[in-house]
């Protein structure tokens, strides 16, 4: 990683490495250790979520041949919503623990600063207050504000677009 970072400092490119090594927050750049940790996170998290989404997607399309047929008959039109539905269905990030940053009330429950909360993404992606027929696999689901990667789908779509533009 240090070799690549040195190369990008000498010859910046329009890529993630250059963006990270040249960025700073409040005048501070990422340390070498932070940069290395970030790339390890990208490699492992990206690998696991992609692998889980593909496996669950193949299973879902096998179990729901009607949905597979809908996608096959309109690949260009259905692909964006089908990919988001696979991510919602698979929920490749299972859970995340967070620490409450300040006193608040969430769904009628009082949470205090320092409390620990557990975010269960599969549960959120089956929320009946958010999704019509949440236990139905629907490749044309719209809207689909899934939190398969921990944020609503619009953020995931933006990230996919950003990464796709930078892919060789």
Coordinates of C-alpha atoms in Angstrom, one line a residue:
X1 CA 0.0 0.0 0.0
X2 CA 2.8 2.4 0.8
X3 CA 4.3 1.9 -2.7
X4 CA 1.0 2.7 -4.4
X5 CA 0.4 5.7 -2.1
X6 CA 3.9 7.0 -2.9
X7 CA 3.3 6.5 -6.7
X8 CA -0.1 8.4 -6.4
X9 CA 1.5 11.3 -4.5
X10 CA 4.1 11.6 -7.2
X11 CA 1.6 11.1 -10.1
X12 CA -2.0 11.7 -9.0
X13 CA -4.7 9.9 -10.8
X14 CA -8.5 10.0 -10.9
X15 CA -8.9 7.1 -8.5
X16 CA -9.8 6.2 -4.9
X17 CA -6.2 5.9 -3.8
X18 CA -5.4 9.5 -4.9
X19 CA -8.6 10.8 -3.4
X20 CA -7.8 9.2 0.0
X21 CA -4.1 10.2 0.2
X22 CA -4.8 13.8 -0.9
X23 CA -7.8 14.4 1.3
X24 CA -7.7 15.9 4.7
X25 CA -10.1 16.8 7.5
X26 CA -9.4 19.9 9.5
X27 CA -6.0 20.1 8.0
X28 CA -5.1 16.5 8.8
X29 CA -4.4 13.7 6.3
X30 CA -4.9 10.0 6.8
X31 CA -1.9 8.4 8.4
X32 CA -0.3 5.4 6.7
X33 CA -1.9 3.1 9.2
X34 CA -5.3 4.6 8.7
X35 CA -4.9 4.4 4.9
X36 CA -3.9 0.7 5.1
X37 CA -6.8 -0.1 7.5
X38 CA -9.2 1.6 5.1
X39 CA -8.0 -0.5 2.2
X40 CA -8.2 -3.7 4.2
X41 CA -11.8 -2.7 5.1
X42 CA -12.7 -2.1 1.5
X43 CA -11.1 -5.4 0.4
X44 CA -12.8 -7.6 3.1
X45 CA -16.1 -5.8 3.3
X46 CA -16.4 -5.6 -0.5
X47 CA -15.5 -9.2 -0.9
X48 CA -18.0 -10.4 1.8
X49 CA -20.9 -8.3 0.7
X50 CA -20.4 -9.1 -3.0
X51 CA -20.1 -12.8 -2.3
X52 CA -23.1 -12.9 -0.1
X53 CA -25.3 -10.8 -2.5
X54 CA -24.4 -13.0 -5.4
X55 CA -25.0 -16.3 -3.5
X56 CA -28.4 -15.0 -2.1
X57 CA -29.3 -13.5 -5.5
X58 CA -28.7 -16.8 -7.3
X59 CA -30.7 -18.7 -4.7
X60 CA -33.6 -16.1 -4.8
X61 CA -33.7 -16.3 -8.6
X62 CA -33.8 -20.1 -8.5
X63 CA -36.5 -20.1 -5.9
X64 CA -38.5 -17.5 -7.7
X65 CA -38.4 -18.4 -11.4
X66 CA -41.2 -15.9 -12.3
X67 CA -39.0 -13.1 -11.0
X68 CA -36.0 -14.5 -13.0
X69 CA -38.2 -14.5 -16.1
X70 CA -39.2 -10.8 -15.6
X71 CA -35.6 -9.9 -15.4
X72 CA -34.6 -12.0 -18.4
X73 CA -37.3 -10.4 -20.5
X74 CA -36.2 -6.8 -19.7
X75 CA -32.5 -6.9 -18.6
X76 CA -31.8 -3.2 -19.2
X77 CA -35.0 -2.0 -17.6
X78 CA -35.1 -4.3 -14.6
X79 CA -31.4 -4.6 -13.7
X80 CA -31.2 -1.5 -11.4
X81 CA -34.2 -2.5 -9.4
X82 CA -33.3 -6.2 -9.4
X83 CA -29.8 -5.5 -8.0
X84 CA -31.3 -3.4 -5.2
X85 CA -33.9 -6.1 -4.5
X86 CA -31.1 -8.7 -4.3
X87 CA -29.2 -6.6 -1.8
X88 CA -32.4 -6.0 0.2
X89 CA -33.3 -9.7 0.1
X90 CA -29.7 -10.8 1.0
X91 CA -28.9 -8.1 3.5
X92 CA -25.2 -8.8 3.1
X93 CA -24.3 -6.8 6.2
X94 CA -26.0 -8.8 8.9
X95 CA -25.7 -6.4 11.9
X96 CA -23.7 -3.5 13.3
X97 CA -23.2 -2.3 16.8
X98 CA -23.1 1.4 17.5
X99 CA -22.7 3.6 20.5
X100 CA -25.4 6.3 21.1
X101 CA -23.7 9.7 20.7
X102 CA -26.3 11.7 22.6
X103 CA -29.5 11.3 24.6
X104 CA -32.4 10.6 22.3
X105 CA -35.7 8.7 21.9
X106 CA -36.1 6.1 19.1
X107 CA -39.5 4.6 18.5
X108 CA -40.6 5.5 22.0
X109 CA -37.5 4.1 23.6
X110 CA -35.2 6.4 25.6
X111 CA -31.5 6.0 24.7
X112 CA -28.8 7.6 26.7
X113 CA -25.4 8.7 25.5
X114 CA -23.0 5.8 25.7
X115 CA -25.8 3.1 25.3
X116 CA -25.0 0.3 22.9
X117 CA -27.5 -0.5 20.1
X118 CA -27.5 -3.3 17.6
X119 CA -28.7 -2.6 14.1
X120 CA -30.2 -5.7 12.4
X121 CA -30.2 -4.9 8.7
X122 CA -32.3 -8.0 7.7
X123 CA -35.0 -6.8 10.0
X124 CA -34.9 -3.3 8.7
X125 CA -35.1 -4.7 5.1
X126 CA -38.4 -6.5 6.0
X127 CA -40.0 -3.5 7.8
X128 CA -43.7 -3.6 7.0
X129 CA -43.9 0.2 7.7
X130 CA -41.3 0.8 4.9
X131 CA -41.9 -2.0 2.3
X132 CA -45.1 -3.2 0.7
X133 CA -45.0 -7.1 0.9
X134 CA -41.6 -7.1 2.6
X135 CA -41.4 -10.9 2.5
X136 CA -41.9 -11.0 -1.3
X137 CA -38.9 -11.1 -3.6
X138 CA -39.8 -8.5 -6.3
X139 CA -37.2 -7.6 -8.9
X140 CA -39.3 -4.5 -9.9
X141 CA -39.7 -3.2 -6.3
X142 CA -40.0 0.6 -6.4
X143 CA -39.3 2.4 -4.2
X144 CA -36.7 0.2 -2.5
X145 CA -35.0 2.1 0.3
X146 CA -33.1 -0.9 1.5
X147 CA -30.3 -0.6 4.1
X148 CA -28.4 -3.6 2.7
X149 CA -25.1 -1.8 3.2
X150 CA -26.1 0.2 6.2
X151 CA -27.6 3.2 4.4
X152 CA -30.6 3.7 2.2
X153 CA -30.4 2.5 -1.3
X154 CA -29.9 5.9 -2.8
X155 CA -26.5 6.1 -1.1
X156 CA -25.6 2.6 -2.4
X157 CA -26.6 3.6 -6.0
X158 CA -24.5 6.7 -5.7
X159 CA -21.5 4.7 -4.5
X160 CA -22.0 2.1 -7.3
X161 CA -22.1 4.9 -9.9
X162 CA -19.0 6.5 -8.5
X163 CA -17.1 3.2 -8.4
X164 CA -18.4 2.2 -11.9
X165 CA -17.0 5.4 -13.4
X166 CA -13.6 4.6 -12.0
X167 CA -13.5 1.0 -13.0
X168 CA -11.2 -0.1 -15.8

